[in-house]
Short mmCIF file of C-alpha atoms in Angstrom, two decimals:
data_model
loop_
_atom_site.label_atom_id
_atom_site.label_comp_id
_atom_site.label_asym_id
_atom_site.label_seq_id
_atom_site.Cartn_x
_atom_site.Cartn_y
_atom_site.Cartn_z
CA MET A 1 2.63 -20.82 7.56
CA SER A 2 2.27 -17.42 6.00
CA ARG A 3 4.43 -18.11 3.19
CA SER A 4 2.07 -21.83 2.18
CA ARG A 5 -1.48 -19.75 3.10
CA LEU A 6 0.71 -16.85 0.29
CA LEU A 7 1.85 -19.73 -2.13
CA THR A 8 -1.82 -22.15 -1.77
CA ARG A 9 -3.41 -19.31 -3.22
CA PRO A 10 -2.40 -19.29 -7.52
CA ALA A 11 -5.61 -21.33 -8.23
CA LEU A 12 -8.18 -18.99 -6.19
CA ALA A 13 -6.73 -15.86 -7.89
CA LEU A 14 -6.95 -17.82 -11.35
CA LEU A 15 -10.12 -18.37 -10.63
CA ALA A 16 -11.27 -14.77 -8.58
CA ALA A 17 -9.70 -13.38 -11.72
CA ALA A 18 -12.05 -14.91 -13.97
CA ILE A 19 -15.04 -14.26 -12.53
CA VAL A 20 -14.36 -10.51 -11.27
CA SER A 21 -14.08 -9.60 -15.63
CA ALA A 22 -16.59 -11.81 -16.54
CA LEU A 23 -19.10 -10.48 -14.24
CA PRO A 24 -20.00 -6.95 -15.71
CA GLY A 25 -21.60 -8.68 -19.30
CA LEU A 26 -23.99 -11.54 -17.88
CA ALA A 27 -26.46 -9.49 -17.69
CA ALA A 28 -26.61 -7.97 -21.12
CA ALA A 29 -24.47 -11.01 -22.52
CA GLN A 30 -25.59 -12.26 -25.74
CA ASN A 31 -25.02 -15.27 -28.02
CA LEU A 32 -23.35 -16.03 -31.37
CA GLN A 33 -27.55 -16.54 -32.96
CA GLU A 34 -27.75 -13.39 -31.75
CA LEU A 35 -25.66 -11.56 -32.76
CA VAL A 36 -25.43 -13.19 -36.74
CA GLU A 37 -28.72 -12.17 -37.46
CA ALA A 38 -28.52 -8.20 -35.93
CA ALA A 39 -25.40 -7.95 -38.89
CA ARG A 40 -28.04 -9.39 -41.16
CA SER A 41 -30.38 -6.67 -41.08
CA TYR A 42 -26.65 -3.82 -40.21
CA ASP A 43 -23.89 -4.83 -41.93
CA ALA A 44 -23.11 -3.06 -45.30
CA THR A 45 -21.50 -5.41 -46.90
CA PHE A 46 -24.32 -8.63 -47.06
CA ARG A 47 -27.09 -5.84 -47.61
CA ALA A 48 -25.16 -5.12 -50.86
CA ALA A 49 -24.96 -8.74 -51.88
CA GLN A 50 -28.78 -8.79 -50.82
CA ALA A 51 -30.40 -5.59 -53.11
CA ALA A 52 -27.88 -6.77 -55.98
CA ALA A 53 -29.80 -10.73 -55.16
CA GLN A 54 -32.72 -8.59 -55.56
CA SER A 55 -32.06 -6.58 -58.81
CA ALA A 56 -31.24 -9.32 -60.70
CA GLU A 57 -34.90 -10.38 -60.26
CA PHE A 58 -36.08 -7.13 -61.93
CA ARG A 59 -32.95 -7.30 -64.61
CA SER A 60 -34.64 -11.27 -65.28
CA ALA A 61 -38.22 -9.54 -65.96
CA GLN A 62 -35.90 -7.36 -68.41
CA ALA A 63 -35.40 -10.54 -70.59
CA ASP A 64 -38.85 -11.88 -71.32
CA ALA A 65 -40.57 -8.50 -72.43
CA LEU A 66 -38.15 -10.02 -75.34
CA THR A 67 -41.07 -12.46 -76.79
CA ARG A 68 -43.70 -10.10 -75.79
CA PRO A 69 -45.56 -7.75 -77.84
CA THR A 70 -44.52 -4.00 -77.84
CA ALA A 71 -47.05 -1.33 -78.54
CA ALA A 72 -45.40 3.05 -78.98
CA LEU A 73 -47.47 5.50 -79.44
CA SER A 74 -46.36 8.81 -81.39
CA ALA A 75 -47.34 11.81 -82.17
CA SER A 76 -46.48 15.38 -84.09
CA ALA A 77 -48.40 19.21 -84.44
CA GLY A 78 -46.78 21.29 -87.22
CA THR A 79 -47.13 24.64 -88.74
CA SER A 80 -46.00 26.68 -91.95
CA VAL A 81 -46.60 30.43 -92.60
CA THR A 82 -45.67 30.72 -96.08
CA ASP A 83 -45.69 34.99 -98.32
CA ALA A 84 -47.87 34.11 -101.31
CA SER A 85 -46.86 37.65 -103.53
CA ARG A 86 -50.99 36.32 -105.55
CA ALA A 87 -52.95 36.87 -101.84
CA PRO A 88 -53.56 39.42 -100.16
CA ASN A 89 -52.76 37.89 -97.25
CA THR A 90 -50.81 35.54 -95.71
CA ILE A 91 -51.63 31.57 -95.96
CA GLN A 92 -50.98 29.37 -92.72
CA ALA A 93 -50.95 25.86 -92.59
CA THR A 94 -51.54 23.33 -89.19
CA THR A 95 -50.70 19.69 -89.43
CA LEU A 96 -51.75 17.25 -86.67
CA GLN A 97 -50.75 13.55 -87.26
CA GLY A 98 -50.73 10.28 -84.78
CA GLY A 99 -50.33 7.10 -84.60
CA VAL A 100 -49.44 4.03 -83.14
CA ASN A 101 -47.01 1.12 -83.88
CA GLY A 102 -47.16 -2.73 -82.55
CA ARG A 103 -43.94 -5.66 -83.34
CA TYR A 104 -44.99 -8.93 -81.49
CA PRO A 105 -41.40 -11.07 -82.46
CA LEU A 106 -42.48 -14.79 -83.52
CA PHE A 107 -39.43 -15.98 -84.63
CA ASN A 108 -35.93 -15.09 -82.50
CA ARG A 109 -33.09 -17.34 -81.36
CA SER A 110 -31.10 -14.41 -79.86
CA ASN A 111 -34.03 -13.32 -77.24
CA ALA A 112 -34.19 -16.97 -76.03
CA ALA A 113 -30.83 -16.67 -75.74
CA SER A 114 -31.07 -13.67 -73.47
CA GLN A 115 -33.50 -14.55 -71.79
CA ALA A 116 -32.20 -18.10 -70.18
CA GLN A 117 -29.15 -16.17 -69.79
CA ALA A 118 -31.44 -13.70 -67.65
CA ARG A 119 -32.64 -16.97 -65.52
CA LYS A 120 -29.15 -18.18 -65.15
CA ALA A 121 -28.37 -15.00 -63.59
CA LEU A 122 -30.48 -15.27 -61.91
CA GLU A 123 -29.18 -18.24 -60.07
CA LEU A 124 -25.04 -16.55 -60.57
CA SER A 125 -27.20 -13.76 -57.34
CA LYS A 126 -28.61 -16.61 -55.27
CA ALA A 127 -24.97 -18.35 -55.37
CA GLU A 128 -22.87 -15.05 -53.97
CA LEU A 129 -26.47 -14.00 -51.77
CA ASP A 130 -25.26 -17.01 -50.20
CA ALA A 131 -21.62 -16.84 -50.08
CA ALA A 132 -22.04 -13.72 -48.44
CA GLY A 133 -24.26 -15.46 -45.97
CA GLN A 134 -21.55 -17.62 -45.29
CA ASP A 135 -18.50 -15.15 -45.40
CA LEU A 136 -20.59 -12.83 -42.43
CA ILE A 137 -21.52 -15.74 -40.31
CA ILE A 138 -16.92 -16.85 -40.31
CA ARG A 139 -17.01 -13.16 -39.62
CA VAL A 140 -18.86 -12.27 -36.74
CA SER A 141 -18.11 -15.56 -35.33
CA GLN A 142 -13.87 -14.89 -35.94
CA ALA A 143 -15.28 -11.10 -34.67
CA TYR A 144 -16.05 -13.23 -31.32
CA PHE A 145 -13.80 -15.60 -30.47
CA ASP A 146 -11.84 -12.35 -30.75
CA VAL A 147 -13.25 -11.30 -27.90
CA LEU A 148 -13.58 -13.89 -25.73
CA THR A 149 -10.03 -15.31 -26.16
CA ALA A 150 -9.04 -11.14 -25.80
CA GLU A 151 -11.01 -11.54 -22.58
CA ASN A 152 -9.14 -15.55 -21.24
CA ALA A 153 -5.57 -13.45 -22.44
CA LEU A 154 -6.55 -10.33 -19.82
CA GLY A 155 -7.69 -12.66 -17.15
CA ALA A 156 -4.56 -14.61 -17.01
CA VAL A 157 -2.07 -11.75 -16.75
CA ARG A 158 -3.93 -10.24 -14.21
CA ALA A 159 -4.62 -13.83 -12.24
CA ASN A 160 -0.56 -13.83 -12.96
CA LYS A 161 -0.13 -10.62 -11.38
CA THR A 162 -1.81 -10.91 -8.90
CA PHE A 163 -0.05 -13.94 -7.95
CA ILE A 164 2.83 -12.54 -8.53
CA THR A 165 2.52 -9.50 -6.35
CA GLU A 166 1.39 -11.46 -3.32
CA GLN A 167 4.86 -13.62 -4.07
CA LEU A 168 6.85 -10.09 -4.15
CA ALA A 169 4.83 -9.40 -0.64
CA SER A 170 6.02 -12.49 0.63
CA ALA A 171 9.38 -12.31 -0.59
CA LYS A 172 10.13 -8.81 0.71
CA ARG A 173 9.20 -9.67 4.34
CA ASN A 174 11.05 -12.38 4.20
CA PHE A 175 13.97 -10.02 2.87
CA GLU A 176 13.34 -8.39 6.40
CA VAL A 177 13.22 -11.27 8.36
CA GLY A 178 16.27 -12.65 6.36
CA THR A 179 15.43 -15.63 5.52
CA ALA A 180 15.56 -14.32 1.23
CA THR A 181 17.92 -12.96 -0.39
CA ILE A 182 17.40 -9.40 -2.42
CA THR A 183 17.24 -11.69 -5.56
CA ASP A 184 13.57 -13.35 -4.40
CA THR A 185 12.33 -9.12 -4.77
CA ARG A 186 14.01 -8.90 -7.51
CA GLU A 187 13.01 -11.82 -9.53
CA ALA A 188 9.59 -10.28 -7.71
CA GLN A 189 9.52 -7.08 -9.23
CA ALA A 190 10.80 -7.77 -12.05
CA ARG A 191 8.36 -10.24 -13.18
CA PHE A 192 5.49 -7.55 -11.68
CA ASP A 193 6.84 -4.82 -14.17
CA LEU A 194 7.05 -7.08 -16.88
CA ALA A 195 3.00 -8.52 -15.97
CA SER A 196 1.57 -4.47 -16.29
CA ALA A 197 3.31 -4.38 -19.22
CA GLN A 198 1.76 -7.65 -20.44
CA GLU A 199 -1.80 -6.90 -18.75
CA ILE A 200 -2.07 -2.53 -20.31
CA ALA A 201 -1.55 -4.16 -24.17
CA ALA A 202 -4.15 -7.56 -23.07
CA ASP A 203 -6.57 -4.34 -22.07
CA ASN A 204 -5.95 -1.92 -25.36
CA ASP A 205 -6.36 -5.10 -27.38
CA LEU A 206 -9.72 -6.28 -25.14
CA ARG A 207 -11.21 -2.84 -26.18
CA THR A 208 -9.73 -3.11 -29.68
CA LYS A 209 -11.43 -6.33 -30.50
CA ARG A 210 -14.66 -4.99 -28.59
CA VAL A 211 -15.08 -2.06 -30.85
CA ALA A 212 -14.46 -4.48 -34.16
CA LEU A 213 -17.55 -6.79 -32.83
CA ASP A 214 -19.36 -3.72 -32.06
CA GLN A 215 -18.93 -2.24 -35.49
CA LEU A 216 -19.38 -5.31 -36.77
CA VAL A 217 -23.00 -5.92 -35.19
CA GLY A 218 -24.37 -2.68 -35.27
CA ARG A 219 -24.39 -2.79 -31.72
CA SER A 220 -22.20 -1.17 -28.15
CA ASN A 221 -20.73 -2.71 -25.25
CA VAL A 222 -21.51 -6.57 -26.90
CA ALA A 223 -20.78 -8.98 -24.31
CA PRO A 224 -20.34 -12.47 -26.00
CA ARG A 225 -21.45 -15.43 -23.98
CA PRO A 226 -18.38 -17.26 -23.27
CA LEU A 227 -18.30 -21.02 -23.81
CA VAL A 228 -18.82 -23.84 -20.51
CA VAL A 229 -16.63 -26.10 -19.38
CA PRO A 230 -15.57 -28.51 -19.03
CA VAL A 231 -17.11 -28.85 -22.60
CA GLU A 232 -16.45 -32.24 -25.34
CA LEU A 233 -15.73 -30.39 -28.04
CA PRO A 234 -17.14 -32.45 -31.95
CA GLY A 235 -15.10 -33.32 -34.19
CA PRO A 236 -15.71 -33.23 -38.09
CA VAL A 237 -19.17 -35.52 -39.20
CA PRO A 238 -18.38 -37.13 -41.62
CA ALA A 239 -14.42 -37.87 -39.96
CA ASP A 240 -13.56 -38.30 -44.29
CA ALA A 241 -11.64 -34.90 -45.82
CA GLU A 242 -12.77 -36.36 -49.24
CA LEU A 243 -16.52 -36.94 -48.20
CA TRP A 244 -16.71 -32.60 -47.19
CA VAL A 245 -15.36 -32.63 -50.59
CA THR A 246 -17.30 -34.00 -52.51
CA ALA A 247 -20.52 -32.35 -50.55
CA GLY A 248 -17.93 -28.49 -51.33
CA ASP A 249 -18.56 -29.74 -55.39
CA GLN A 250 -22.30 -30.20 -55.34
CA ASN A 251 -22.78 -27.18 -52.64
CA HIS A 252 -20.35 -24.65 -52.72
CA PRO A 253 -20.78 -21.14 -54.02
CA ALA A 254 -17.75 -20.53 -55.91
CA ILE A 255 -18.20 -22.88 -57.67
CA ARG A 256 -22.10 -22.84 -58.55
CA ARG A 257 -20.58 -19.37 -59.75
CA ALA A 258 -18.67 -20.42 -62.04
CA ARG A 259 -20.95 -23.39 -63.53
CA VAL A 260 -23.55 -20.64 -64.14
CA GLY A 261 -20.43 -18.44 -66.07
CA LEU A 262 -19.42 -21.85 -68.40
CA ASP A 263 -24.12 -22.03 -68.67
CA VAL A 264 -23.78 -18.74 -69.83
CA ALA A 265 -21.10 -17.92 -72.11
CA THR A 266 -22.46 -20.89 -73.57
CA LEU A 267 -25.35 -18.90 -74.64
CA GLU A 268 -23.19 -15.83 -75.11
CA THR A 269 -22.43 -18.28 -78.94
CA GLU A 270 -25.80 -19.36 -79.17
CA LYS A 271 -26.79 -15.57 -79.39
CA ALA A 272 -23.77 -14.88 -81.59
CA ARG A 273 -24.70 -17.63 -83.87
CA ALA A 274 -28.08 -16.42 -84.04
CA ALA A 275 -26.27 -13.80 -85.82
CA GLU A 276 -26.82 -15.02 -88.98
CA LYS A 277 -30.68 -16.47 -88.69
CA PRO A 278 -33.94 -14.67 -90.20
CA THR A 279 -36.07 -12.94 -87.63
CA LEU A 280 -39.60 -12.73 -88.69
CA ASP A 281 -41.84 -10.08 -86.47
CA ALA A 282 -45.80 -9.11 -86.64
CA VAL A 283 -45.99 -5.17 -87.52
CA ALA A 284 -48.95 -3.65 -87.07
CA SER A 285 -49.63 0.66 -87.21
CA VAL A 286 -52.10 3.05 -86.88
CA SER A 287 -51.90 5.81 -88.33
CA GLY A 288 -54.21 9.50 -88.66
CA SER A 289 -53.50 12.97 -90.04
CA ASN A 290 -54.76 16.59 -90.04
CA GLY A 291 -54.69 19.21 -92.29
CA ARG A 292 -56.60 22.83 -92.31
CA GLY A 293 -54.82 25.94 -94.55
CA GLY A 294 -52.16 25.40 -97.36
CA LEU A 295 -52.69 27.37 -101.17
CA GLU A 296 -55.54 25.61 -102.03
CA ALA A 297 -57.88 26.24 -99.38
CA LEU A 298 -57.77 28.84 -97.86
CA ASN A 299 -58.47 28.72 -94.23
CA ARG A 300 -61.04 25.78 -94.38
CA SER A 301 -60.14 21.65 -93.73
CA THR A 302 -58.60 20.06 -96.12
CA GLY A 303 -59.95 16.92 -93.76
CA THR A 304 -59.10 13.96 -91.59
CA ASN A 305 -56.81 10.90 -93.82
CA THR A 306 -56.19 7.69 -91.99
CA VAL A 307 -54.15 4.95 -91.99
CA ALA A 308 -54.08 1.30 -90.66
CA SER A 309 -51.78 -1.50 -91.88
CA LEU A 310 -50.15 -5.35 -90.35
CA GLY A 311 -47.61 -7.92 -92.21
CA LEU A 312 -45.07 -9.67 -92.22
CA GLN A 313 -41.55 -8.03 -91.26
CA PHE A 314 -38.71 -11.07 -92.32
CA ASN A 315 -34.81 -9.71 -92.04
CA MET A 316 -32.64 -12.50 -92.85
CA PRO A 317 -28.97 -11.05 -92.74
CA LEU A 318 -26.15 -12.01 -96.25
CA PHE A 319 -23.04 -10.01 -95.46
CA THR A 320 -22.54 -8.95 -92.72
CA GLY A 321 -18.51 -7.51 -93.23
CA GLY A 322 -17.17 -10.67 -91.60
CA ALA A 323 -18.41 -9.29 -88.19
CA THR A 324 -20.35 -12.09 -87.17
CA GLN A 325 -18.06 -15.36 -87.59
CA ASN A 326 -15.04 -13.20 -86.04
CA ARG A 327 -18.15 -12.76 -82.48
CA ILE A 328 -18.87 -16.35 -82.80
CA LYS A 329 -15.02 -17.50 -82.66
CA GLU A 330 -14.86 -14.93 -79.54
CA THR A 331 -17.78 -16.47 -77.69
CA LEU A 332 -16.05 -20.07 -78.89
CA ALA A 333 -13.04 -18.63 -77.11
CA LEU A 334 -14.64 -17.13 -73.30
CA GLU A 335 -16.69 -20.49 -73.35
CA ASP A 336 -13.43 -21.76 -73.27
CA GLN A 337 -12.19 -19.42 -70.79
CA SER A 338 -15.41 -20.44 -68.41
CA ARG A 339 -14.99 -24.00 -68.64
CA ASN A 340 -10.89 -23.72 -67.01
CA GLN A 341 -12.63 -21.35 -64.32
CA LEU A 342 -14.65 -23.64 -63.02
CA ASP A 343 -11.66 -26.23 -62.84
CA GLY A 344 -9.87 -23.93 -61.20
CA ALA A 345 -13.47 -22.99 -59.18
CA ARG A 346 -13.33 -26.98 -58.47
CA ARG A 347 -10.08 -27.13 -57.11
CA GLY A 348 -9.36 -24.12 -54.65
CA VAL A 349 -13.13 -25.82 -53.75
CA ALA A 350 -11.36 -28.86 -52.92
CA LEU A 351 -8.13 -27.55 -52.05
CA GLY A 352 -9.23 -25.44 -49.22
CA THR A 353 -11.77 -28.22 -47.74
CA ARG A 354 -9.27 -30.15 -47.15
CA GLN A 355 -7.06 -27.76 -45.44
CA ALA A 356 -9.85 -26.48 -43.98
CA PHE A 357 -10.36 -30.90 -42.62
CA PHE A 358 -6.93 -30.78 -41.02
CA GLY A 359 -7.39 -27.82 -39.69
CA LEU A 360 -10.01 -29.23 -37.01
CA GLN A 361 -8.34 -32.35 -36.65
CA SER A 362 -5.40 -30.69 -35.31
CA VAL A 363 -6.70 -28.03 -33.21
CA LEU A 364 -8.98 -30.59 -31.71
CA ALA A 365 -5.68 -32.39 -30.99
CA GLN A 366 -3.68 -29.27 -29.56
CA VAL A 367 -7.69 -28.66 -27.20
CA LYS A 368 -6.44 -32.62 -26.17
CA ALA A 369 -2.72 -32.50 -25.58
CA LEU A 370 -3.18 -28.64 -23.13
CA GLU A 371 -6.33 -30.90 -21.07
CA ALA A 372 -3.29 -32.59 -20.22
CA ALA A 373 -0.84 -30.48 -20.28
CA GLU A 374 -2.32 -27.84 -17.68
CA ALA A 375 -3.10 -30.76 -15.71
CA SER A 376 0.50 -31.42 -15.73
CA SER A 377 1.14 -27.68 -15.48
CA LYS A 378 -1.03 -27.64 -12.11
CA LEU A 379 1.47 -30.54 -10.42
CA ALA A 380 4.00 -28.61 -11.39
CA LEU A 381 3.19 -25.94 -10.25
CA GLU A 382 2.42 -27.67 -5.87
CA SER A 383 5.02 -29.77 -6.84
CA THR A 384 7.25 -26.32 -7.00
CA GLN A 385 5.74 -24.66 -3.28
CA LEU A 386 6.31 -27.37 -1.27
CA GLY A 387 10.47 -27.09 -2.88
CA TYR A 388 9.95 -23.37 -2.20
CA ARG A 389 8.26 -23.75 1.54
CA VAL A 390 10.80 -26.96 2.26
CA GLY A 391 14.27 -24.58 1.03
CA VAL A 392 15.19 -26.77 -2.53
CA ARG A 393 13.56 -24.33 -5.23
CA VAL A 394 13.27 -20.14 -5.23
CA ASN A 395 11.33 -18.58 -5.39
CA LEU A 396 12.55 -17.51 -9.27
CA ASP A 397 10.76 -22.00 -9.79
CA VAL A 398 8.09 -20.48 -8.45
CA LEU A 399 7.17 -18.07 -10.80
CA ASN A 400 7.95 -19.91 -13.70
CA ALA A 401 5.69 -22.14 -12.66
CA GLN A 402 2.83 -20.33 -12.30
CA SER A 403 3.78 -18.03 -15.46
CA GLN A 404 3.46 -21.91 -17.38
CA LEU A 405 -0.36 -22.71 -16.01
CA VAL A 406 -1.31 -19.61 -16.99
CA THR A 407 -0.32 -19.82 -19.76
CA THR A 408 -0.45 -22.58 -21.19
CA GLN A 409 -4.40 -21.84 -19.61
CA ARG A 410 -4.93 -18.94 -21.49
CA ASP A 411 -3.62 -20.61 -24.85
CA LEU A 412 -6.35 -24.21 -23.42
CA ALA A 413 -8.98 -21.37 -23.89
CA LYS A 414 -7.78 -20.20 -27.02
CA ALA A 415 -7.41 -23.23 -28.85
CA ARG A 416 -11.28 -24.68 -28.00
CA TYR A 417 -12.50 -20.65 -29.42
CA ASP A 418 -10.20 -22.03 -32.50
CA VAL A 419 -12.22 -25.38 -32.17
CA LEU A 420 -15.08 -23.76 -32.75
CA LEU A 421 -14.54 -21.55 -35.27
CA ALA A 422 -12.67 -24.50 -37.22
CA THR A 423 -15.60 -26.26 -37.54
CA LEU A 424 -17.73 -23.20 -38.91
CA ARG A 425 -14.71 -22.33 -41.64
CA LEU A 426 -14.65 -26.35 -43.01
CA ARG A 427 -18.31 -25.69 -42.63
CA GLN A 428 -18.09 -22.92 -45.64
CA ALA A 429 -14.96 -24.81 -47.43
CA SER A 430 -17.64 -27.42 -48.34
CA GLY A 431 -20.40 -24.84 -48.79
CA GLN A 432 -22.63 -25.57 -46.52
CA LEU A 433 -22.67 -23.21 -43.88
CA GLY A 434 -25.81 -22.08 -42.53
CA THR A 435 -28.48 -21.50 -39.88
CA ALA A 436 -28.56 -25.08 -38.47
CA ASP A 437 -24.23 -24.80 -37.75
CA VAL A 438 -24.66 -20.92 -35.30
CA GLU A 439 -26.93 -22.94 -33.96
CA SER A 440 -25.28 -26.37 -32.52
CA VAL A 441 -21.60 -24.22 -31.69
CA ASN A 442 -24.46 -21.99 -30.08
CA ARG A 443 -25.91 -24.72 -27.38
CA LEU A 444 -22.09 -25.30 -26.27
CA LEU A 445 -21.86 -21.77 -24.49
CA ALA A 446 -23.79 -20.45 -21.54
CA ARG A 447 -26.79 -18.93 -20.74
#
């Protein structure tokens, strides 16, 4: 009877191990959405992208100044000393000069292209910030589910070790009373030693994963909320990979960056062509000077002179030694380069989206297969235990059946987290990943 009671405890041991491993983090557990928000204000990579996007706004404002009037103030003062041989004293002259110069561009094709480029650069910075935000969600989600997977792995190892400990004690008692051979004891001891080594490795892996998550979100002792089971994991919607590819072509930051890059290259060609065009500026200046002293009038003021001018300044390039023509050819080649980069970005996004779509379908199928395997493993363990009690199975068979069940449960838990992560990666691959997607995953986690 004692053997029977000991051999029917594996399910209880597994449940107890899972509960014990979850208890320390229940009070301070945090969900995925909370940690993503924490990382937004802490992660250095994302904050650098935010600063770059902010700087692009000021860079665009600088380009607007190209079509606005400018003014500059200039002033100078000088003193000259002359040793006049015919004068009884040294002659000293002081001059003060000042002026204001203004310029207002009336026609300049290069300035218009530079302004358009600055606006495109602002679009580029927004696309890069979107890409950084999506990358942050994936990095936090990966670290989050890595911790949960490591916790499940450690719980599975400990549950298996608990069961092996009971099997080892049972084998020793049976050997002492003469109902089992020393082989059962040695097999159980070998499994126990292996489980101890696996527990050490799993515990270290969990510590490493927790440190990575803490560093990413800027918090200490983060306890992620686990997935609620049983759960119905959602599949990809729409269920057509080509619809995801189409969405990626419209929304993906990499394609948006490449499009902007092509536009900037086209505008650079316009700037190069503008070097052959004339420019027209309105110019104005007001200057004054004041002098005192000199050879003709010692220590007597010579008066103040004021000059004002207003006019138009026309500039027409006639010959640049071939520089302008070669610059145009260079920008045309760079424009062709940008066009090919856009094609490459589209192909890369399409490939990545299809791979992410089929990857999600694969892990969904794995979850269903592992759920069936878990049920089969439970039945197999019960049958093996019954066979051991009636003497048709040996202790090793029971240990193998228990190990198979624990391994299947561990793989199933990991596959479920892989589905959630693959869902987010598919959204990222198509350029649609955002806060709403984090919220939808968050609803599947424990409250």
